[in-house]
């Protein structure tokens, strides 16, 4: 606090800076930023605005009917069985996916951090799935987890009847809210498994960075005080990884809300829409059903969902910078 | 700290790889930067990227270039999603007033009708007149390409979608005959089940396969006239009528005799179950016969058998690829020249045997085809032609809603809730 007060004691210096005549030096940053600002403005924010506008029109065929429809498309989308299922799925998927990625990533990072031999080899192995496209992951895991041809054949050899994986129609716990069952769709767990396999390498790398940033002196001190490894982890290491965890959560949440290729290749919408996602719904509504306005409405709803995750993070980062 | 920087760098490169691969997938799906067809070049837009279909397209282009050597053909095929990716790319190009020279679309009240209604297609009446095509194709087929007296597209191939494929060895072993009615189907199914053979192989990974099966059950229940009236939204027809409910119940009963992992299977896998004798029957379009003969090396008649789906004898449920003339195209001559070759006997007789389809021309050379295709050609010439739900046969918005309702039906098994939902879909997406 005391440090922050200091600059206010010498207020003249910044003011003097401000009064300096405009030179190339002061304009240069803006000029270099200008192309990106224009491009972002048109191709990101402009198109978001256009999508928002389309979502309020009657453009639901190849004929661009840009007449005002109000919130009609939003009502259609939000009351549909499919979109409600999507909301349930994206909620559980994001939750389970992030927890999975955090836990697996942290365990891998802790194991690698034990000053093992061939560390870089293991690091590469664990991070390698990230280099694979989600579509490839989806196809491979749909073969692995096909109940009649995949790992269930191995289980069968041991006399175990394997689960139905992504074909399961069970919801746990079975609980109806309106027209949909809001239990966890068991089929979704198979998709989570594939997604965690692919993305936990990323969280491992971030956690590894976080672990290496913890000064050895802290761990040393804990050991001197007679703390067990378990205690050291929970009292020293884990609290120091808070920021790292927050970063992973935000990055993975954004990835999870955008999930498309994995679902498209692995399961499709699934039985009873148990593995459907808003993005897949948006794609099919727009380009199979030619309902452009409804598709745009779904897109805007996805944007709102994403913003709910990312805006608080961006705000906290900005606040931190000040 | 150095280690941290290393990790950070590794991370950045991983993120960059991710970004790159994302870009890669988008650029490959959109293909080359679209260039409007100039007077000396012609873009042909399709989803023919498979081995057989791209070979067939290549041979058609060869026939075209022999006649018109100065026109450079650019193949603008977009892979994936049984044409859904291509449709997305096409929609954005049409929207940007940058249509390809000509494009593949299915005949019927689906996408083709949408493009016609949007004013994006130019009529081809004079081309038909000039080429004498009004007499070369069945009248009922041309009716499906005609809106208010104007004809908008040229059909290049013909496929049948009400085919019941069966394993002849199994049928012979248990003294069964391919069912012609639904009660025969269920009688056969009981026998097969008692011998631990899955009576009906079903796939639904793409979420359109069960809709195709349903279409055929509906056709077999209602008969072609009522079925067609319903699919074209004729006044007085209703999706909640007792006939539709009955068809839905029959469909659900058939699904009880199907493999349980149908939503994980692609249609080829369902046909493989039949070919290998794990299942006895499968309902699929006759693109399945290309799979039986080329991928599984089976002989028509002995390796696999076929019959019209129960109750649909005398009707030919068709899926046909057609090409038209985009109205916003600046230079139309090259496209019209290509359509001339596409609709000609020489062009179609070259294209279809390679593609595994047959020519819809009445004077098509039957000796170029195998036993299955010859029998399909004979039916095509005398049967009543109808469309199906899906495969571009009906309003895309309706089809999408129908497929969504189908997902719910398969798990809820509630026939009346399904027909009510479909009726409301038909109301908001007029057929």
PDB file of N, CA and C in Angstrom, chain A residues 128-220:
ATOM      1  N   UNK A 128       1.953 -35.319 -26.670  1.00  0.00           N
ATOM      2  CA  UNK A 128       1.764 -35.646 -28.073  1.00  0.00           C
ATOM      3  C   UNK A 128       0.296 -35.679 -28.531  1.00  0.00           C
ATOM      4  N   UNK A 129      -0.640 -36.236 -27.761  1.00  0.00           N
ATOM      5  CA  UNK A 129      -2.023 -36.277 -28.246  1.00  0.00           C
ATOM      6  C   UNK A 129      -2.561 -34.901 -28.667  1.00  0.00           C
ATOM      7  N   UNK A 130      -2.005 -33.844 -28.091  1.00  0.00           N
ATOM      8  CA  UNK A 130      -2.461 -32.504 -28.458  1.00  0.00           C
ATOM      9  C   UNK A 130      -2.181 -32.171 -29.912  1.00  0.00           C
ATOM     10  N   UNK A 131      -1.149 -32.823 -30.471  1.00  0.00           N
ATOM     11  CA  UNK A 131      -0.797 -32.536 -31.866  1.00  0.00           C
ATOM     12  C   UNK A 131      -1.757 -33.224 -32.836  1.00  0.00           C
ATOM     13  N   UNK A 132      -2.599 -34.122 -32.289  1.00  0.00           N
ATOM     14  CA  UNK A 132      -3.538 -34.857 -33.147  1.00  0.00           C
ATOM     15  C   UNK A 132      -4.828 -34.062 -33.249  1.00  0.00           C
ATOM     16  N   UNK A 133      -5.405 -34.096 -34.423  1.00  0.00           N
ATOM     17  CA  UNK A 133      -6.676 -33.379 -34.593  1.00  0.00           C
ATOM     18  C   UNK A 133      -7.788 -34.104 -33.821  1.00  0.00           C
ATOM     19  N   UNK A 134      -8.751 -33.321 -33.354  1.00  0.00           N
ATOM     20  CA  UNK A 134      -9.866 -33.887 -32.592  1.00  0.00           C
ATOM     21  C   UNK A 134     -10.646 -34.920 -33.409  1.00  0.00           C
ATOM     22  N   UNK A 135     -10.658 -34.729 -34.732  1.00  0.00           N
ATOM     23  CA  UNK A 135     -11.396 -35.669 -35.583  1.00  0.00           C
ATOM     24  C   UNK A 135     -10.739 -37.047 -35.546  1.00  0.00           C
ATOM     25  N   UNK A 136      -9.405 -37.055 -35.607  1.00  0.00           N
ATOM     26  CA  UNK A 136      -8.674 -38.325 -35.549  1.00  0.00           C
ATOM     27  C   UNK A 136      -8.928 -38.995 -34.203  1.00  0.00           C
ATOM     28  N   UNK A 137      -8.811 -38.194 -33.122  1.00  0.00           N
ATOM     29  CA  UNK A 137      -9.102 -38.726 -31.788  1.00  0.00           C
ATOM     30  C   UNK A 137     -10.495 -39.343 -31.748  1.00  0.00           C
ATOM     31  N   UNK A 138     -11.449 -38.625 -32.318  1.00  0.00           N
ATOM     32  CA  UNK A 138     -12.836 -39.097 -32.303  1.00  0.00           C
ATOM     33  C   UNK A 138     -12.989 -40.427 -33.002  1.00  0.00           C
ATOM     34  N   UNK A 139     -12.378 -40.563 -34.172  1.00  0.00           N
ATOM     35  CA  UNK A 139     -12.515 -41.811 -34.923  1.00  0.00           C
ATOM     36  C   UNK A 139     -11.867 -42.965 -34.154  1.00  0.00           C
ATOM     37  N   UNK A 140     -10.646 -42.722 -33.629  1.00  0.00           N
ATOM     38  CA  UNK A 140      -9.942 -43.793 -32.908  1.00  0.00           C
ATOM     39  C   UNK A 140     -10.743 -44.244 -31.689  1.00  0.00           C
ATOM     40  N   UNK A 141     -11.223 -43.270 -30.913  1.00  0.00           N
ATOM     41  CA  UNK A 141     -11.946 -43.636 -29.694  1.00  0.00           C
ATOM     42  C   UNK A 141     -13.309 -44.233 -30.001  1.00  0.00           C
ATOM     43  N   UNK A 142     -13.897 -43.880 -31.131  1.00  0.00           N
ATOM     44  CA  UNK A 142     -15.175 -44.512 -31.461  1.00  0.00           C
ATOM     45  C   UNK A 142     -14.964 -45.979 -31.811  1.00  0.00           C
ATOM     46  N   UNK A 143     -13.783 -46.315 -32.333  1.00  0.00           N
ATOM     47  CA  UNK A 143     -13.470 -47.726 -32.556  1.00  0.00           C
ATOM     48  C   UNK A 143     -13.165 -48.423 -31.231  1.00  0.00           C
ATOM     49  N   UNK A 144     -12.338 -47.752 -30.418  1.00  0.00           N
ATOM     50  CA  UNK A 144     -11.949 -48.362 -29.143  1.00  0.00           C
ATOM     51  C   UNK A 144     -13.150 -48.641 -28.259  1.00  0.00           C
ATOM     52  N   UNK A 145     -14.083 -47.708 -28.239  1.00  0.00           N
ATOM     53  CA  UNK A 145     -15.187 -47.818 -27.293  1.00  0.00           C
ATOM     54  C   UNK A 145     -16.477 -48.334 -27.921  1.00  0.00           C
ATOM     55  N   UNK A 146     -16.393 -48.803 -29.172  1.00  0.00           N
ATOM     56  CA  UNK A 146     -17.578 -49.444 -29.732  1.00  0.00           C
ATOM     57  C   UNK A 146     -17.839 -50.732 -28.951  1.00  0.00           C
ATOM     58  N   UNK A 147     -19.010 -50.843 -28.328  1.00  0.00           N
ATOM     59  CA  UNK A 147     -19.224 -51.957 -27.400  1.00  0.00           C
ATOM     60  C   UNK A 147     -19.106 -53.332 -28.040  1.00  0.00           C
ATOM     61  N   UNK A 148     -19.281 -53.444 -29.354  1.00  0.00           N
ATOM     62  CA  UNK A 148     -19.211 -54.776 -29.960  1.00  0.00           C
ATOM     63  C   UNK A 148     -17.839 -55.090 -30.541  1.00  0.00           C
ATOM     64  N   UNK A 149     -17.005 -54.072 -30.763  1.00  0.00           N
ATOM     65  CA  UNK A 149     -15.729 -54.363 -31.417  1.00  0.00           C
ATOM     66  C   UNK A 149     -14.513 -53.874 -30.646  1.00  0.00           C
ATOM     67  N   UNK A 150     -14.686 -52.984 -29.692  1.00  0.00           N
ATOM     68  CA  UNK A 150     -13.529 -52.315 -29.091  1.00  0.00           C
ATOM     69  C   UNK A 150     -12.947 -53.027 -27.886  1.00  0.00           C
ATOM     70  N   UNK A 151     -12.625 -52.248 -26.862  1.00  0.00           N
ATOM     71  CA  UNK A 151     -11.995 -52.804 -25.662  1.00  0.00           C
ATOM     72  C   UNK A 151     -12.887 -53.843 -24.996  1.00  0.00           C
ATOM     73  N   UNK A 152     -14.185 -53.802 -25.295  1.00  0.00           N
ATOM     74  CA  UNK A 152     -15.076 -54.793 -24.702  1.00  0.00           C
ATOM     75  C   UNK A 152     -14.709 -56.216 -25.106  1.00  0.00           C
ATOM     76  N   UNK A 153     -14.056 -56.357 -26.273  1.00  0.00           N
ATOM     77  CA  UNK A 153     -13.611 -57.690 -26.685  1.00  0.00           C
ATOM     78  C   UNK A 153     -12.548 -58.209 -25.721  1.00  0.00           C
ATOM     79  N   UNK A 154     -11.661 -57.295 -25.277  1.00  0.00           N
ATOM     80  CA  UNK A 154     -10.635 -57.685 -24.310  1.00  0.00           C
ATOM     81  C   UNK A 154     -11.296 -58.051 -22.984  1.00  0.00           C
ATOM     82  N   UNK A 155     -12.239 -57.194 -22.558  1.00  0.00           N
ATOM     83  CA  UNK A 155     -12.938 -57.469 -21.301  1.00  0.00           C
ATOM     84  C   UNK A 155     -13.661 -58.810 -21.377  1.00  0.00           C
ATOM     85  N   UNK A 156     -14.235 -59.089 -22.573  1.00  0.00           N
ATOM     86  CA  UNK A 156     -14.990 -60.321 -22.753  1.00  0.00           C
ATOM     87  C   UNK A 156     -14.081 -61.540 -22.556  1.00  0.00           C
ATOM     88  N   UNK A 157     -12.837 -61.392 -23.024  1.00  0.00           N
ATOM     89  CA  UNK A 157     -11.888 -62.494 -22.880  1.00  0.00           C
ATOM     90  C   UNK A 157     -11.657 -62.831 -21.412  1.00  0.00           C
ATOM     91  N   UNK A 158     -11.848 -61.840 -20.546  1.00  0.00           N
ATOM     92  CA  UNK A 158     -11.708 -62.083 -19.106  1.00  0.00           C
ATOM     93  C   UNK A 158     -13.052 -62.379 -18.447  1.00  0.00           C
ATOM     94  N   UNK A 159     -14.069 -62.580 -19.289  1.00  0.00           N
ATOM     95  CA  UNK A 159     -15.387 -62.917 -18.754  1.00  0.00           C
ATOM     96  C   UNK A 159     -16.151 -61.730 -18.193  1.00  0.00           C
ATOM     97  N   UNK A 160     -15.715 -60.509 -18.531  1.00  0.00           N
ATOM     98  CA  UNK A 160     -16.419 -59.335 -18.033  1.00  0.00           C
ATOM     99  C   UNK A 160     -17.292 -58.777 -19.160  1.00  0.00           C
ATOM    100  N   UNK A 161     -18.530 -58.479 -18.863  1.00  0.00           N
ATOM    101  CA  UNK A 161     -19.370 -57.821 -19.846  1.00  0.00           C
ATOM    102  C   UNK A 161     -19.094 -56.325 -19.763  1.00  0.00           C
ATOM    103  N   UNK A 162     -18.517 -55.778 -20.827  1.00  0.00           N
ATOM    104  CA  UNK A 162     -18.128 -54.371 -20.811  1.00  0.00           C
ATOM    105  C   UNK A 162     -19.331 -53.449 -20.855  1.00  0.00           C
ATOM    106  N   UNK A 163     -19.114 -52.194 -20.494  1.00  0.00           N
ATOM    107  CA  UNK A 163     -20.211 -51.229 -20.530  1.00  0.00           C
ATOM    108  C   UNK A 163     -20.598 -50.868 -21.963  1.00  0.00           C
ATOM    109  N   UNK A 164     -21.704 -50.169 -22.097  1.00  0.00           N
ATOM    110  CA  UNK A 164     -22.176 -49.774 -23.428  1.00  0.00           C
ATOM    111  C   UNK A 164     -21.441 -48.546 -23.963  1.00  0.00           C
ATOM    112  N   UNK A 165     -20.570 -47.945 -23.153  1.00  0.00           N
ATOM    113  CA  UNK A 165     -19.830 -46.752 -23.540  1.00  0.00           C
ATOM    114  C   UNK A 165     -20.749 -45.678 -24.103  1.00  0.00           C
ATOM    115  N   UNK A 166     -20.394 -45.163 -25.327  1.00  0.00           N
ATOM    116  CA  UNK A 166     -21.160 -44.019 -25.821  1.00  0.00           C
ATOM    117  C   UNK A 166     -22.526 -44.408 -26.386  1.00  0.00           C
ATOM    118  N   UNK A 167     -22.878 -45.691 -26.304  1.00  0.00           N
ATOM    119  CA  UNK A 167     -24.213 -46.089 -26.749  1.00  0.00           C
ATOM    120  C   UNK A 167     -25.172 -46.203 -25.588  1.00  0.00           C
ATOM    121  N   UNK A 168     -24.679 -45.972 -24.386  1.00  0.00           N
ATOM    122  CA  UNK A 168     -25.545 -46.100 -23.222  1.00  0.00           C
ATOM    123  C   UNK A 168     -26.670 -45.081 -23.290  1.00  0.00           C
ATOM    124  N   UNK A 169     -27.846 -45.503 -22.867  1.00  0.00           N
ATOM    125  CA  UNK A 169     -28.968 -44.558 -22.836  1.00  0.00           C
ATOM    126  C   UNK A 169     -29.313 -44.207 -21.397  1.00  0.00           C
ATOM    127  N   UNK A 170     -28.411 -44.526 -20.475  1.00  0.00           N
ATOM    128  CA  UNK A 170     -28.709 -44.284 -19.063  1.00  0.00           C
ATOM    129  C   UNK A 170     -28.347 -42.868 -18.641  1.00  0.00           C
ATOM    130  N   UNK A 171     -29.107 -42.368 -17.694  1.00  0.00           N
ATOM    131  CA  UNK A 171     -28.811 -41.083 -17.083  1.00  0.00           C
ATOM    132  C   UNK A 171     -28.688 -41.313 -15.592  1.00  0.00           C
ATOM    133  N   UNK A 172     -27.630 -40.789 -14.983  1.00  0.00           N
ATOM    134  CA  UNK A 172     -27.419 -41.014 -13.554  1.00  0.00           C
ATOM    135  C   UNK A 172     -27.289 -39.676 -12.835  1.00  0.00           C
ATOM    136  N   UNK A 173     -28.097 -39.333 -11.858  1.00  0.00           N
ATOM    137  CA  UNK A 173     -29.327 -40.058 -11.498  1.00  0.00           C
ATOM    138  C   UNK A 173     -30.440 -39.690 -12.477  1.00  0.00           C
ATOM    139  N   UNK A 174     -31.353 -40.595 -12.739  1.00  0.00           N
ATOM    140  CA  UNK A 174     -32.443 -40.249 -13.657  1.00  0.00           C
ATOM    141  C   UNK A 174     -33.366 -39.230 -13.008  1.00  0.00           C
ATOM    142  N   UNK A 175     -33.405 -38.044 -13.558  1.00  0.00           N
ATOM    143  CA  UNK A 175     -34.198 -36.997 -12.939  1.00  0.00           C
ATOM    144  C   UNK A 175     -34.730 -36.089 -14.030  1.00  0.00           C
ATOM    145  N   UNK A 176     -36.025 -35.954 -14.106  1.00  0.00           N
ATOM    146  CA  UNK A 176     -36.608 -35.173 -15.191  1.00  0.00           C
ATOM    147  C   UNK A 176     -36.872 -33.737 -14.780  1.00  0.00           C
ATOM    148  N   UNK A 177     -36.478 -32.835 -15.679  1.00  0.00           N
ATOM    149  CA  UNK A 177     -36.820 -31.429 -15.490  1.00  0.00           C
ATOM    150  C   UNK A 177     -37.488 -30.989 -16.786  1.00  0.00           C
ATOM    151  N   UNK A 178     -38.794 -30.745 -16.727  1.00  0.00           N
ATOM    152  CA  UNK A 178     -39.506 -30.444 -17.962  1.00  0.00           C
ATOM    153  C   UNK A 178     -39.446 -31.643 -18.875  1.00  0.00           C
ATOM    154  N   UNK A 179     -39.038 -31.426 -20.140  1.00  0.00           N
ATOM    155  CA  UNK A 179     -39.041 -32.531 -21.082  1.00  0.00           C
ATOM    156  C   UNK A 179     -37.746 -33.332 -21.085  1.00  0.00           C
ATOM    157  N   UNK A 180     -36.693 -32.818 -20.431  1.00  0.00           N
ATOM    158  CA  UNK A 180     -35.440 -33.562 -20.535  1.00  0.00           C
ATOM    159  C   UNK A 180     -35.027 -34.198 -19.213  1.00  0.00           C
ATOM    160  N   UNK A 181     -34.190 -35.226 -19.358  1.00  0.00           N
ATOM    161  CA  UNK A 181     -33.618 -35.926 -18.222  1.00  0.00           C
ATOM    162  C   UNK A 181     -32.322 -35.206 -17.879  1.00  0.00           C
ATOM    163  N   UNK A 182     -32.206 -34.685 -16.650  1.00  0.00           N
ATOM    164  CA  UNK A 182     -31.008 -33.884 -16.373  1.00  0.00           C
ATOM    165  C   UNK A 182     -29.945 -34.625 -15.571  1.00  0.00           C
ATOM    166  N   UNK A 183     -30.051 -35.949 -15.526  1.00  0.00           N
ATOM    167  CA  UNK A 183     -28.955 -36.717 -14.939  1.00  0.00           C
ATOM    168  C   UNK A 183     -27.743 -36.674 -15.862  1.00  0.00           C
ATOM    169  N   UNK A 184     -26.617 -37.197 -15.388  1.00  0.00           N
ATOM    170  CA  UNK A 184     -25.425 -37.241 -16.244  1.00  0.00           C
ATOM    171  C   UNK A 184     -25.626 -38.338 -17.293  1.00  0.00           C
ATOM    172  N   UNK A 185     -25.572 -38.008 -18.581  1.00  0.00           N
ATOM    173  CA  UNK A 185     -25.683 -39.063 -19.601  1.00  0.00           C
ATOM    174  C   UNK A 185     -24.426 -39.911 -19.580  1.00  0.00           C
ATOM    175  N   UNK A 186     -24.584 -41.209 -19.348  1.00  0.00           N
ATOM    176  CA  UNK A 186     -23.419 -42.099 -19.252  1.00  0.00           C
ATOM    177  C   UNK A 186     -22.649 -42.099 -20.571  1.00  0.00           C
ATOM    178  N   UNK A 187     -23.374 -41.964 -21.680  1.00  0.00           N
ATOM    179  CA  UNK A 187     -22.712 -41.957 -22.986  1.00  0.00           C
ATOM    180  C   UNK A 187     -21.677 -40.838 -23.085  1.00  0.00           C
ATOM    181  N   UNK A 188     -21.967 -39.743 -22.386  1.00  0.00           N
ATOM    182  CA  UNK A 188     -21.075 -38.587 -22.456  1.00  0.00           C
ATOM    183  C   UNK A 188     -19.712 -38.890 -21.819  1.00  0.00           C
ATOM    184  N   UNK A 189     -19.703 -39.805 -20.857  1.00  0.00           N
ATOM    185  CA  UNK A 189     -18.444 -40.115 -20.169  1.00  0.00           C
ATOM    186  C   UNK A 189     -17.396 -40.646 -21.144  1.00  0.00           C
ATOM    187  N   UNK A 190     -17.861 -41.406 -22.149  1.00  0.00           N
ATOM    188  CA  UNK A 190     -16.917 -41.935 -23.137  1.00  0.00           C
ATOM    189  C   UNK A 190     -16.274 -40.800 -23.910  1.00  0.00           C
ATOM    190  N   UNK A 191     -17.073 -39.770 -24.204  1.00  0.00           N
ATOM    191  CA  UNK A 191     -16.540 -38.620 -24.938  1.00  0.00           C
ATOM    192  C   UNK A 191     -15.576 -37.847 -24.041  1.00  0.00           C
ATOM    193  N   UNK A 192     -15.923 -37.717 -22.762  1.00  0.00           N
ATOM    194  CA  UNK A 192     -15.047 -37.033 -21.809  1.00  0.00           C
ATOM    195  C   UNK A 192     -13.699 -37.753 -21.745  1.00  0.00           C
ATOM    196  N   UNK A 193     -13.769 -39.081 -21.722  1.00  0.00           N
ATOM    197  CA  UNK A 193     -12.548 -39.891 -21.664  1.00  0.00           C
ATOM    198  C   UNK A 193     -11.618 -39.548 -22.831  1.00  0.00           C
ATOM    199  N   UNK A 194     -12.183 -39.509 -24.019  1.00  0.00           N
ATOM    200  CA  UNK A 194     -11.381 -39.204 -25.206  1.00  0.00           C
ATOM    201  C   UNK A 194     -10.823 -37.785 -25.136  1.00  0.00           C
ATOM    202  N   UNK A 195     -11.646 -36.853 -24.687  1.00  0.00           N
ATOM    203  CA  UNK A 195     -11.217 -35.452 -24.639  1.00  0.00           C
ATOM    204  C   UNK A 195     -10.120 -35.265 -23.593  1.00  0.00           C
ATOM    205  N   UNK A 196     -10.263 -35.925 -22.449  1.00  0.00           N
ATOM    206  CA  UNK A 196      -9.248 -35.806 -21.396  1.00  0.00           C
ATOM    207  C   UNK A 196      -7.936 -36.401 -21.879  1.00  0.00           C
ATOM    208  N   UNK A 197      -8.030 -37.541 -22.574  1.00  0.00           N
ATOM    209  CA  UNK A 197      -6.825 -38.169 -23.132  1.00  0.00           C
ATOM    210  C   UNK A 197      -6.078 -37.174 -24.013  1.00  0.00           C
ATOM    211  N   UNK A 198      -6.835 -36.456 -24.834  1.00  0.00           N
ATOM    212  CA  UNK A 198      -6.201 -35.538 -25.766  1.00  0.00           C
ATOM    213  C   UNK A 198      -5.631 -34.294 -25.087  1.00  0.00           C
ATOM    214  N   UNK A 199      -6.348 -33.745 -24.108  1.00  0.00           N
ATOM    215  CA  UNK A 199      -5.985 -32.424 -23.619  1.00  0.00           C
ATOM    216  C   UNK A 199      -5.218 -32.403 -22.308  1.00  0.00           C
ATOM    217  N   UNK A 200      -5.041 -33.563 -21.638  1.00  0.00           N
ATOM    218  CA  UNK A 200      -4.374 -33.486 -20.338  1.00  0.00           C
ATOM    219  C   UNK A 200      -2.881 -33.191 -20.494  1.00  0.00           C
ATOM    220  N   UNK A 201      -2.332 -33.421 -21.673  1.00  0.00           N
ATOM    221  CA  UNK A 201      -0.942 -33.053 -21.906  1.00  0.00           C
ATOM    222  C   UNK A 201      -0.727 -31.564 -21.746  1.00  0.00           C
ATOM    223  N   UNK A 202      -1.704 -30.808 -22.169  1.00  0.00           N
ATOM    224  CA  UNK A 202      -1.623 -29.349 -22.043  1.00  0.00           C
ATOM    225  C   UNK A 202      -1.577 -28.933 -20.577  1.00  0.00           C
ATOM    226  N   UNK A 203      -2.508 -29.488 -19.786  1.00  0.00           N
ATOM    227  CA  UNK A 203      -2.519 -29.077 -18.376  1.00  0.00           C
ATOM    228  C   UNK A 203      -1.264 -29.575 -17.666  1.00  0.00           C
ATOM    229  N   UNK A 204      -0.759 -30.729 -18.117  1.00  0.00           N
ATOM    230  CA  UNK A 204       0.495 -31.210 -17.533  1.00  0.00           C
ATOM    231  C   UNK A 204       1.611 -30.189 -17.752  1.00  0.00           C
ATOM    232  N   UNK A 205       1.698 -29.685 -18.984  1.00  0.00           N
ATOM    233  CA  UNK A 205       2.761 -28.734 -19.299  1.00  0.00           C
ATOM    234  C   UNK A 205       2.615 -27.462 -18.477  1.00  0.00           C
ATOM    235  N   UNK A 206       1.377 -26.972 -18.363  1.00  0.00           N
ATOM    236  CA  UNK A 206       1.173 -25.741 -17.590  1.00  0.00           C
ATOM    237  C   UNK A 206       1.489 -25.977 -16.116  1.00  0.00           C
ATOM    238  N   UNK A 207       1.027 -27.120 -15.612  1.00  0.00           N
ATOM    239  CA  UNK A 207       1.298 -27.426 -14.197  1.00  0.00           C
ATOM    240  C   UNK A 207       2.788 -27.589 -13.958  1.00  0.00           C
ATOM    241  N   UNK A 208       3.475 -28.186 -14.916  1.00  0.00           N
ATOM    242  CA  UNK A 208       4.905 -28.379 -14.770  1.00  0.00           C
ATOM    243  C   UNK A 208       5.594 -27.029 -14.637  1.00  0.00           C
ATOM    244  N   UNK A 209       5.145 -26.084 -15.490  1.00  0.00           N
ATOM    245  CA  UNK A 209       5.677 -24.731 -15.386  1.00  0.00           C
ATOM    246  C   UNK A 209       5.413 -24.155 -14.011  1.00  0.00           C
ATOM    247  N   UNK A 210       4.198 -24.356 -13.516  1.00  0.00           N
ATOM    248  CA  UNK A 210       3.820 -23.846 -12.200  1.00  0.00           C
ATOM    249  C   UNK A 210       4.656 -24.481 -11.103  1.00  0.00           C
ATOM    250  N   UNK A 211       4.866 -25.780 -11.206  1.00  0.00           N
ATOM    251  CA  UNK A 211       5.641 -26.492 -10.182  1.00  0.00           C
ATOM    252  C   UNK A 211       7.082 -25.997 -10.148  1.00  0.00           C
ATOM    253  N   UNK A 212       7.642 -25.793 -11.352  1.00  0.00           N
ATOM    254  CA  UNK A 212       9.034 -25.350 -11.421  1.00  0.00           C
ATOM    255  C   UNK A 212       9.192 -23.917 -10.903  1.00  0.00           C
ATOM    256  N   UNK A 213       8.086 -23.175 -10.877  1.00  0.00           N
ATOM    257  CA  UNK A 213       8.161 -21.785 -10.430  1.00  0.00           C
ATOM    258  C   UNK A 213       8.148 -21.687  -8.915  1.00  0.00           C
ATOM    259  N   UNK A 214       7.752 -22.777  -8.242  1.00  0.00           N
ATOM    260  CA  UNK A 214       7.748 -22.740  -6.770  1.00  0.00           C
ATOM    261  C   UNK A 214       9.192 -22.853  -6.280  1.00  0.00           C
ATOM    262  N   UNK A 215       9.660 -21.865  -5.521  1.00  0.00           N
ATOM    263  CA  UNK A 215      11.067 -21.890  -5.103  1.00  0.00           C
ATOM    264  C   UNK A 215      11.374 -23.123  -4.265  1.00  0.00           C
ATOM    265  N   UNK A 216      12.522 -23.706  -4.511  1.00  0.00           N
ATOM    266  CA  UNK A 216      12.925 -24.898  -3.772  1.00  0.00           C
ATOM    267  C   UNK A 216      13.028 -24.633  -2.275  1.00  0.00           C
ATOM    268  N   UNK A 217      13.341 -23.355  -1.929  1.00  0.00           N
ATOM    269  CA  UNK A 217      13.510 -23.009  -0.511  1.00  0.00           C
ATOM    270  C   UNK A 217      12.248 -23.320   0.286  1.00  0.00           C
ATOM    271  N   UNK A 218      11.076 -23.045  -0.350  1.00  0.00           N
ATOM    272  CA  UNK A 218       9.803 -23.286   0.345  1.00  0.00           C
ATOM    273  C   UNK A 218       9.650 -24.760   0.691  1.00  0.00           C
ATOM    274  N   UNK A 219       9.919 -25.611  -0.297  1.00  0.00           N
ATOM    275  CA  UNK A 219       9.770 -27.046  -0.081  1.00  0.00           C
ATOM    276  C   UNK A 219      10.809 -27.525   0.955  1.00  0.00           C
ATOM    277  N   UNK A 220      12.000 -26.956   0.801  1.00  0.00           N
ATOM    278  CA  UNK A 220      13.086 -27.282   1.731  1.00  0.00           C
ATOM    279  C   UNK A 220      12.663 -26.974   3.164  1.00  0.00           C
TER     280      UNK A 220
END
